[in-house]
Amino acid sequence: MITATNLALLAFLAVLAWAIARIRNLFVVTMLAGIYSLLTATVFVLLDAVDVAFTEAAVGAGITTVLFLSALLLTDREAKPRKNRLASLGPMVLVVLLGAALVYTTLDPRMPHYGDAKAPAHGRLAPEFLADTVKQVGADKPTATHIPNVVTTTLASYRGFDTLGEVVVIFTAGVGVLILLGGNATRRRRRNPAPREESSGAGSSGKGAGA
Amino acid sequence: MIEHVVLRVIAKLLAPFIVLFALYVQFHGDFGPGGGFQAGVIFASAFILYALIYGVENARQIAPPAVAQAAIGLGVLIYAGTGVASMLLGGKYLDYSLLAHDAGHGQHYGILIVEFGVGVTVAAVMITVFFTFAGRRGVLEAREDVATTEDDEDR
């Protein structure tokens, strides 16, 4: 049953990816990308990665779609048709070869199967994290302060420094958007120009933002 | 979209529940799936929904850009400050065990504080990025107006 569901979801993902690559209407592409993220979140749920699925649903299907839509407001609805169709053949061949190579490596008998307890990734650190989460983080009163979500303890405590880096990355992205597109341009123009321009600029900017 | 009655009413009804769910995800991340990243995004989505229906200008009055921009840095400060606090208490950077009377409570408090910092930064960045993109349209139209008036002056 799980295999059938997985296959169906992966087939949907493949069809969506093909459609996203083909369709030129950017509004439709944005919506399809949102659906793609939601399906990916479902795949993550089936893989028992609930935290990742949650993030994918909130960030990939939610915010990213809205940000793409607001970026679409600033550009055309349609992508320009490709002038030379043969030019996209090279990347296509490259991608197919890479995908085939990745699938081929999973067929290697030395690769651990999905969920294999003996996989190298489960051999080191992970058992210690799992055992110590209750012992160390919950200390001597496991019932009182025990943190059941190992993902949270790993993310915020064992790898606290790593997560600090991630937050700084988001901080940098926000500051970067502010510097590139931020309000400074508006403010500078409102301070400097002649009165007639100023009034026309302010009026239409209010109208545009409200639309 | 302010003229659609259904959208307006539903958006106003949903917004508080979205915020409440964000707070649940934020402060329940130690027991269930969730944490600062997801909570921040959900929190921001309430404001973005409001801005989509009622217009960016109205949303800016609820979440002033200056506050949102300050919160971007505040979240990082909360996170990094927790590390400094644990150093001042005699431990290593981001070693939460010393934040309370015993290591277990210390870890729990530390994780909650740090996740709160993550949530503040993520929510503030998302709100700011959306406002900046949405406000950009006004800037572009204003610039076209300025360009046309300059053309008029040239003639």
Coordinates of C-alpha atoms in Angstrom, one line a residue:
Chain A
M1 CA 0.0 0.0 0.0
I2 CA 2.8 2.4 1.0
T3 CA 4.7 1.5 -2.1
A4 CA 1.7 2.1 -4.3
T5 CA 1.1 5.5 -2.6
N6 CA 4.8 6.4 -3.0
L7 CA 4.8 5.4 -6.7
A8 CA 1.6 7.5 -7.3
L9 CA 3.1 10.5 -5.5
L10 CA 6.4 10.2 -7.4
A11 CA 4.5 9.9 -10.7
F12 CA 2.5 13.1 -9.8
L13 CA 5.8 14.8 -9.0
A14 CA 7.3 13.8 -12.3
V15 CA 4.3 15.0 -14.3
L16 CA 4.3 18.3 -12.3
A17 CA 8.0 18.8 -13.0
W18 CA 7.5 18.2 -16.7
A19 CA 4.5 20.6 -16.7
I20 CA 6.5 23.3 -14.8
A21 CA 9.3 23.0 -17.3
R22 CA 7.0 23.3 -20.3
I23 CA 4.3 25.8 -19.4
R24 CA 5.1 29.4 -20.2
N25 CA 2.4 31.1 -18.2
L26 CA 4.3 32.0 -15.0
F27 CA 1.1 32.3 -12.9
V28 CA 0.3 28.7 -13.6
V29 CA 3.9 27.7 -13.0
T30 CA 3.8 29.3 -9.6
M31 CA 0.7 27.5 -8.6
L32 CA 2.0 24.1 -9.9
A33 CA 5.2 24.7 -7.9
G34 CA 3.1 25.2 -4.8
I35 CA 1.3 21.9 -5.5
Y36 CA 4.7 20.3 -6.1
S37 CA 5.8 21.4 -2.6
L38 CA 2.6 20.1 -1.0
L39 CA 3.1 16.7 -2.7
T40 CA 6.7 16.7 -1.5
A41 CA 5.5 17.3 2.0
T42 CA 3.2 14.3 1.7
V43 CA 6.2 12.2 0.6
F44 CA 8.1 13.4 3.7
V45 CA 5.2 12.3 5.9
L46 CA 5.3 8.9 4.4
L47 CA 9.0 8.8 5.1
D48 CA 8.2 9.6 8.8
A49 CA 10.0 13.0 8.6
V50 CA 7.1 15.0 10.1
D51 CA 9.1 18.1 11.0
V52 CA 10.6 18.3 7.5
A53 CA 7.1 17.8 6.0
F54 CA 5.7 20.6 8.2
T55 CA 8.5 23.0 7.0
E56 CA 8.0 22.0 3.4
A57 CA 4.2 22.6 3.6
A58 CA 4.6 26.0 5.4
V59 CA 7.6 27.4 3.5
G60 CA 7.4 25.6 0.1
A61 CA 3.7 25.5 -0.5
G62 CA 2.8 28.6 1.5
I63 CA 5.2 31.5 1.7
T64 CA 7.2 30.7 -1.4
T65 CA 4.1 30.7 -3.5
V66 CA 3.0 34.1 -2.1
L67 CA 6.5 35.5 -2.6
F68 CA 6.6 34.2 -6.2
L69 CA 3.2 35.8 -6.8
S70 CA 4.3 39.2 -5.4
A71 CA 7.5 38.9 -7.6
L72 CA 5.2 38.2 -10.6
L73 CA 3.5 41.5 -10.0
L74 CA 6.8 43.2 -10.9
T75 CA 7.3 41.2 -14.1
D76 CA 5.5 39.7 -17.1
R77 CA 2.8 37.0 -16.8
E78 CA 4.4 35.0 -19.7
A79 CA 7.9 33.7 -20.1
K80 CA 9.5 34.6 -23.5
P81 CA 9.4 31.7 -26.0
R82 CA 12.8 30.0 -26.4
K83 CA 14.4 31.1 -29.7
N84 CA 16.5 28.0 -30.2
R85 CA 14.8 24.8 -29.1
L86 CA 17.9 22.7 -29.8
A87 CA 19.9 24.8 -27.3
S88 CA 17.9 23.1 -24.4
L89 CA 18.9 19.7 -25.6
G90 CA 22.4 19.8 -24.0
P91 CA 21.2 20.5 -20.5
M92 CA 18.4 17.9 -21.0
V93 CA 21.0 15.2 -21.9
L94 CA 23.1 16.2 -18.9
V95 CA 20.2 16.0 -16.5
V96 CA 19.0 12.6 -17.8
L97 CA 22.5 11.2 -17.5
L98 CA 22.9 12.5 -13.9
G99 CA 19.5 11.1 -12.9
A100 CA 20.4 7.8 -14.5
A101 CA 23.7 7.7 -12.6
L102 CA 22.0 8.5 -9.3
V103 CA 19.4 5.7 -9.8
Y104 CA 22.3 3.3 -10.9
T105 CA 24.2 3.9 -7.6
T106 CA 21.1 3.0 -5.5
L107 CA 21.1 -0.4 -7.3
D108 CA 24.6 -1.1 -6.0
P109 CA 24.3 -4.0 -3.4
R110 CA 26.6 -2.1 -1.0
M111 CA 24.1 0.8 -0.7
P112 CA 22.0 0.3 2.4
H113 CA 18.3 -0.1 1.8
Y114 CA 15.7 2.5 3.0
G115 CA 15.2 2.2 6.8
D116 CA 18.2 -0.3 7.1
A117 CA 19.2 -0.2 10.8
K118 CA 22.8 -1.1 9.8
A119 CA 23.2 1.9 7.5
P120 CA 26.4 3.8 8.3
A121 CA 24.3 6.9 9.0
H122 CA 22.7 5.2 12.0
G123 CA 25.9 3.7 13.3
R124 CA 27.5 6.7 14.9
L125 CA 26.2 9.8 16.8
A126 CA 22.5 9.0 16.1
P127 CA 22.2 6.2 18.8
E128 CA 24.1 8.4 21.3
F129 CA 21.8 11.4 20.5
L130 CA 18.7 9.2 20.9
A131 CA 19.9 7.6 24.2
D132 CA 21.2 10.9 25.6
T133 CA 18.2 13.0 24.8
V134 CA 16.3 11.7 27.7
K135 CA 19.3 11.1 30.0
Q136 CA 21.2 14.4 29.4
V137 CA 18.5 16.8 28.3
G138 CA 15.9 15.3 30.8
A139 CA 18.6 15.0 33.4
D140 CA 17.5 13.1 36.6
K141 CA 13.8 14.0 36.4
P142 CA 12.8 12.5 33.0
T143 CA 9.0 12.8 33.7
A144 CA 9.3 16.5 34.5
T145 CA 11.6 17.9 31.8
H146 CA 11.8 15.2 29.3
I147 CA 11.7 16.5 25.7
P148 CA 10.1 13.9 23.5
N149 CA 10.9 15.5 20.2
V150 CA 14.4 14.4 19.4
V151 CA 14.4 16.6 16.3
T152 CA 14.0 19.7 18.5
T153 CA 16.8 18.7 20.9
T154 CA 19.1 17.8 18.0
L155 CA 18.3 21.1 16.2
A156 CA 18.4 23.5 19.1
S157 CA 20.8 21.9 21.6
Y158 CA 23.2 19.3 20.0
R159 CA 23.5 21.4 16.9
G160 CA 22.7 24.8 18.4
F161 CA 25.6 26.5 16.7
D162 CA 24.6 25.1 13.4
T163 CA 21.0 26.4 13.8
L164 CA 22.4 29.8 14.9
G165 CA 24.2 29.8 11.5
E166 CA 20.8 29.1 9.7
V167 CA 19.2 32.0 11.5
V168 CA 22.0 34.3 10.5
V169 CA 21.5 33.1 6.9
I170 CA 17.8 34.1 7.1
F171 CA 18.8 37.4 8.7
T172 CA 21.2 38.0 5.9
A173 CA 18.6 37.2 3.3
G174 CA 16.2 39.7 4.9
V175 CA 18.8 42.4 5.1
G176 CA 19.8 41.7 1.5
V177 CA 16.2 42.1 0.2
L178 CA 15.9 45.3 2.2
I179 CA 19.1 46.7 0.8
L180 CA 18.3 45.8 -2.8
L181 CA 14.6 46.6 -2.9
G182 CA 14.0 48.4 0.3
G183 CA 12.3 51.7 1.1
N184 CA 15.5 53.8 0.6
A185 CA 14.7 54.5 -3.0
T186 CA 11.3 55.9 -2.1
R187 CA 12.5 57.9 0.7
R188 CA 15.4 59.5 -1.3
R189 CA 13.1 60.5 -4.1
R190 CA 10.5 61.9 -1.7
R191 CA 13.1 64.0 0.0
N192 CA 14.8 65.4 -3.1
P193 CA 12.4 66.1 -6.0
A194 CA 10.4 69.1 -7.0
P195 CA 7.0 69.5 -5.2
R196 CA 5.0 68.7 -8.3
E197 CA 6.8 65.4 -8.9
E198 CA 6.6 64.5 -5.2
S199 CA 2.9 64.8 -5.0
S200 CA 2.3 62.7 -8.2
G201 CA 4.8 60.1 -6.9
A202 CA 3.3 59.8 -3.5
G203 CA -0.3 59.6 -4.8
S204 CA 0.4 56.8 -7.3
S205 CA 2.5 54.8 -4.9
G206 CA -0.3 54.8 -2.4
K207 CA -2.7 53.7 -5.2
G208 CA -0.3 51.0 -6.4
A209 CA 0.3 49.5 -3.0
G210 CA -3.4 49.4 -2.2
A211 CA -4.2 47.5 -5.4
Chain B
M1 CA -9.5 42.4 -3.2
I2 CA -11.1 44.5 -0.5
E3 CA -14.5 44.4 -2.4
H4 CA -15.0 40.7 -1.9
V5 CA -17.2 40.3 1.2
V6 CA -16.5 36.6 1.7
L7 CA -12.8 37.0 1.4
R8 CA -12.8 39.9 3.8
V9 CA -14.9 38.2 6.5
I10 CA -13.0 34.9 6.2
A11 CA -9.6 36.6 6.3
K12 CA -10.6 38.5 9.5
L13 CA -12.0 35.3 11.1
L14 CA -8.9 33.2 10.2
A15 CA -6.1 35.6 11.1
P16 CA -6.4 35.2 14.9
F17 CA -6.5 31.4 14.6
I18 CA -3.5 31.4 12.4
V19 CA -1.5 33.5 14.9
L20 CA -2.7 31.2 17.7
F21 CA -1.6 28.1 15.8
A22 CA 1.8 29.7 15.1
L23 CA 2.2 30.3 18.9
Y24 CA 1.2 26.7 19.5
V25 CA 3.7 25.4 17.0
Q26 CA 6.3 27.7 18.5
F27 CA 6.0 26.7 22.1
H28 CA 5.0 23.1 21.6
G29 CA 7.9 22.3 19.4
D30 CA 9.6 20.4 22.2
F31 CA 6.7 17.9 22.4
G32 CA 5.4 17.7 18.8
P33 CA 6.6 18.5 15.3
G34 CA 7.3 22.2 14.9
G35 CA 9.6 24.9 16.2
G36 CA 10.8 28.4 15.4
F37 CA 11.1 28.1 11.7
Q38 CA 7.6 26.7 11.0
A39 CA 6.0 28.9 13.6
G40 CA 7.7 32.1 12.2
V41 CA 6.4 31.3 8.7
I42 CA 2.9 30.6 10.0
F43 CA 2.9 33.8 12.1
A44 CA 4.0 35.8 9.0
S45 CA 1.3 34.1 6.8
A46 CA -1.4 35.6 9.0
F47 CA -0.1 39.1 8.2
I48 CA 0.4 38.3 4.5
L49 CA -3.1 37.0 4.2
Y50 CA -4.4 40.2 5.8
A51 CA -2.2 42.3 3.4
L52 CA -3.5 40.3 0.4
I53 CA -7.1 41.0 1.3
Y54 CA -7.0 44.5 2.9
G55 CA -4.0 46.0 1.1
V56 CA -0.4 46.5 2.0
E57 CA -1.0 49.9 3.4
N58 CA -3.5 48.6 6.0
A59 CA -1.2 45.7 6.9
R60 CA 1.7 48.2 7.4
Q61 CA -0.3 49.9 10.1
I62 CA -0.7 46.6 12.0
A63 CA 2.9 45.5 11.5
P64 CA 4.9 48.7 11.1
P65 CA 8.0 48.1 8.8
A66 CA 10.3 49.7 11.4
V67 CA 9.2 47.2 14.0
A68 CA 9.5 44.2 11.6
Q69 CA 12.9 45.3 10.5
A70 CA 14.1 45.7 14.1
A71 CA 12.7 42.3 14.9
I72 CA 14.9 40.7 12.2
G73 CA 18.0 41.6 14.3
L74 CA 16.2 41.1 17.6
G75 CA 15.7 37.3 16.9
V76 CA 19.4 36.7 16.1
L77 CA 20.3 38.7 19.2
I78 CA 18.0 36.6 21.4
Y79 CA 19.7 33.4 20.0
A80 CA 23.3 34.7 20.2
G81 CA 22.5 36.3 23.6
T82 CA 21.5 33.0 25.1
G83 CA 24.9 31.7 24.1
V84 CA 26.6 34.7 25.8
A85 CA 24.4 34.3 28.9
S86 CA 25.5 30.6 29.2
M87 CA 29.1 31.8 28.9
L88 CA 28.7 34.4 31.6
L89 CA 27.2 31.7 33.8
G90 CA 30.5 29.8 33.4
G91 CA 29.7 27.3 30.7
K92 CA 30.5 27.0 27.0
Y93 CA 28.8 29.0 24.3
L94 CA 25.2 27.8 23.8
D95 CA 25.5 25.3 26.7
Y96 CA 22.0 25.7 28.2
S97 CA 22.6 23.3 31.1
L98 CA 23.6 26.2 33.4
L99 CA 20.5 28.4 32.7
A100 CA 18.5 26.8 35.5
H101 CA 19.0 25.0 38.8
D102 CA 19.5 21.6 37.0
A103 CA 20.7 20.6 33.6
G104 CA 17.4 19.2 32.4
H105 CA 15.4 22.4 33.1
G106 CA 18.3 24.5 31.8
Q107 CA 18.3 22.6 28.5
H108 CA 14.5 22.9 28.2
Y109 CA 14.5 26.7 28.9
G110 CA 17.5 27.2 26.6
I111 CA 15.8 25.4 23.7
L112 CA 12.5 27.4 24.2
I113 CA 14.4 30.7 24.3
V114 CA 16.5 29.9 21.3
E115 CA 13.5 28.7 19.3
F116 CA 11.7 31.9 20.2
G117 CA 14.6 33.8 18.7
V118 CA 14.4 31.7 15.5
G119 CA 10.7 32.4 15.3
V120 CA 11.0 36.2 15.7
T121 CA 13.7 36.4 13.0
V122 CA 11.9 34.1 10.5
A123 CA 8.5 35.9 11.0
A124 CA 10.1 39.3 10.7
V125 CA 12.1 38.4 7.6
M126 CA 9.0 36.9 5.9
I127 CA 6.8 39.9 6.6
T128 CA 9.5 42.4 5.6
V129 CA 10.3 40.5 2.3
F130 CA 6.6 40.4 1.4
F131 CA 6.1 44.1 2.2
T132 CA 9.2 45.1 0.3
F133 CA 8.1 43.1 -2.8
A134 CA 4.5 44.4 -2.6
G135 CA 5.6 48.0 -1.9
R136 CA 7.9 47.8 -4.9
R137 CA 5.0 47.9 -7.3
G138 CA 4.2 51.4 -6.0
V139 CA 7.8 52.5 -6.3
L140 CA 7.9 51.3 -10.0
E141 CA 4.7 53.2 -10.8
A142 CA 5.9 56.3 -9.0
R143 CA 9.2 56.1 -11.0
E144 CA 7.3 55.9 -14.3
D145 CA 5.3 59.0 -13.3
V146 CA 8.5 60.8 -12.4
A147 CA 10.0 59.7 -15.8
T148 CA 7.0 61.1 -17.7
T149 CA 7.0 64.4 -15.8
E150 CA 10.7 64.7 -16.7
D151 CA 9.9 64.1 -20.3
D152 CA 7.3 66.8 -20.1
E153 CA 9.9 69.2 -18.8
D154 CA 12.3 68.3 -21.6
R155 CA 9.8 69.3 -24.2

